[in-house]
C-alpha atoms as one frame of an Amber mdcrd trajectory, in Angstrom:
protein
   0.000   0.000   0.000   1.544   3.348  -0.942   1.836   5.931   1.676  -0.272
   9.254   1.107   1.297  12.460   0.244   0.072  13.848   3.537   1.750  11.168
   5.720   5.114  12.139   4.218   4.634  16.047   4.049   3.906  16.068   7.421
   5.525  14.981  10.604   4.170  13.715  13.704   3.454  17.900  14.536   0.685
  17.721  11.848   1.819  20.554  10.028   3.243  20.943   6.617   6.517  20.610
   6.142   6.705  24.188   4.902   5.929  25.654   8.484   8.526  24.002  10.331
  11.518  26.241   9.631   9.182  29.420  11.087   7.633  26.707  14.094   8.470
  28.733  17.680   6.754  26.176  20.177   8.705  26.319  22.913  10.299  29.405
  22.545   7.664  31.378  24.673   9.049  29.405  27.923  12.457  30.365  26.744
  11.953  34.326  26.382  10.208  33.940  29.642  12.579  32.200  31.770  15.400
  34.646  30.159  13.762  37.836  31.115  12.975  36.374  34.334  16.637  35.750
  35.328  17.572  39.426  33.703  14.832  41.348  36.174  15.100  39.040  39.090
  18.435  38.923  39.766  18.789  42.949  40.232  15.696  42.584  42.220  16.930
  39.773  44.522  20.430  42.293  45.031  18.070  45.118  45.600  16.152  43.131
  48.193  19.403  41.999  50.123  20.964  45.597  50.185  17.956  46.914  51.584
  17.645  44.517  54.029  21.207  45.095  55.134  20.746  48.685  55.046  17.876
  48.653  57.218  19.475  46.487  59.567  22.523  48.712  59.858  19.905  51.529
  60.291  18.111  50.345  63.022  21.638  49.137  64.912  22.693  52.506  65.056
  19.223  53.491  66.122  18.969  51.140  68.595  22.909  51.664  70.409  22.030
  55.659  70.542  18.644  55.066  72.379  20.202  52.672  74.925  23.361  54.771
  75.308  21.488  57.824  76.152  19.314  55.647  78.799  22.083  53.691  80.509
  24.050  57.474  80.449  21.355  59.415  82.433  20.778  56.699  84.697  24.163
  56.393  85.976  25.377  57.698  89.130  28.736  59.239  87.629  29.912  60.613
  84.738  32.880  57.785  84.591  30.271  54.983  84.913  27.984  56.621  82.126
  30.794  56.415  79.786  31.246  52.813  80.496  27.784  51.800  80.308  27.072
  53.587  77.184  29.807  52.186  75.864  28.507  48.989  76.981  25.363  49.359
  75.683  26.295  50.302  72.396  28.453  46.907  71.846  25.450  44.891  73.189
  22.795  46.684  70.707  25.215  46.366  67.585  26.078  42.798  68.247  22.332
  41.994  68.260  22.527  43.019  64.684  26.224  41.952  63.547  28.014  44.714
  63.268  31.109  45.329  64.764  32.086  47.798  67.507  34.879  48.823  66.478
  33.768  49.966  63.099  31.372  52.853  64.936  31.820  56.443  66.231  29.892
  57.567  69.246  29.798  60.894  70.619  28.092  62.139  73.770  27.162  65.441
  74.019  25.671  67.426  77.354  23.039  70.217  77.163  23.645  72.972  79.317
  27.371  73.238  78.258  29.334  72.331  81.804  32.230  70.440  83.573  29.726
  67.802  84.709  28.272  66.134  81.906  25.189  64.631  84.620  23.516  68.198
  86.209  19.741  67.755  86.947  17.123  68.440  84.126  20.108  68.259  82.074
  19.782  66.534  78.130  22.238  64.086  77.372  22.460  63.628  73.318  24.311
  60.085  72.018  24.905  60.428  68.390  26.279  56.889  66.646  27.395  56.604
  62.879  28.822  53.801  60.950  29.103  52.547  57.502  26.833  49.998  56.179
  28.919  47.730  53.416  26.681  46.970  50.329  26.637  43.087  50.061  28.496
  40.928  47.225  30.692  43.507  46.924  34.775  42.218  47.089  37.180  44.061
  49.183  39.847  44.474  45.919  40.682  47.639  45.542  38.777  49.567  47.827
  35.585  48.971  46.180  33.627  47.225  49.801  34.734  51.032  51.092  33.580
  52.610  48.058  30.256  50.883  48.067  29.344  51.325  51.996  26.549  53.678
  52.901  26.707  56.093  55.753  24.183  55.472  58.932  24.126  57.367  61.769
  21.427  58.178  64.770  20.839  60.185  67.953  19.320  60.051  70.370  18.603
  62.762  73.623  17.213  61.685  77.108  16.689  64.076  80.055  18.579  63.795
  83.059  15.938  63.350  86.002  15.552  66.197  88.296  15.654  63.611  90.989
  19.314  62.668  89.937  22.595  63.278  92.652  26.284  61.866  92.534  25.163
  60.404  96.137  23.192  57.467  95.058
């Protein structure tokens, strides 16, 4: 029995032999899953460097706040300085960061030779840099691509306070 002309013409797709060379099945799931990899991975970076941001943010935030707390509340100017300082390794280790890599600076409203005078403001100001992740440490570029964080925070000395506690 001799096989029809539309047996051979066609293949198991049904089509004419004609379309194949223009035939794009397939190539929808292609384009998609190409695009899809171009736009998410900016989008996934985006997502991490915010998150570290905001993390580095609310470190800083956090350290001033308890500084200024643990400063007022101290009985003498020495032990405020040692409990801020305390305070402010304990709230940036919660969140990873290092210490060492911040600048605090107490400041003491009315101007005087005693930093703790009643009804006094005490104002704890902490900055750091927040390193932008994936970013490698040749040539400078991690300092390059680091983002600048900083917070204060003021708290009232009570009127209550005296060195004799």
């Amino acid at each position: 029995m001799p096989r029809s002309r539309r047996w051979t013409d066609r293949r198991c797709t049904g089509r004419p032999r004609t379309d194949l060379a223009s035939d794009e099945s397939g190539s929808a799931s292609l384009e998609f899953i190409t695009t899809g990899l171009i736009l998410l991975v900016p989008l996934v970076y985006l997502v991490l460097a915010m998150a570290q941001l905001q993390g580095g943010a609310m470190a800083v935030e956090g350290a001033s706040r308890q500084a200024a707390r643990v400063f007022v509340e101290s009985p003498t100017a020495e032990e405020a300085v040692l409990r801020a300082e305390r305070a402010v390794e304990f709230a940036l280790a919660d969140y990873g960061l290092d210490a060492a890599d911040v600048e605090v600076t107490v400041e003491c409203s009315p101007q005087s030779a005693r930093c703790l005078t009643r009804r006094g403001y005490v104002t704890v100001t902490v900055a750091s840099r927040v390193a932008l992740p994936l970013v490698p440490t040749v040539l400078d570029l991690d300092d390059r691509a680091s983002v600048a964080v900083h917070s204060s925070a003021t708290q009232q000395v009570s009127r209550f306070w005296s060195a004799d506690r």
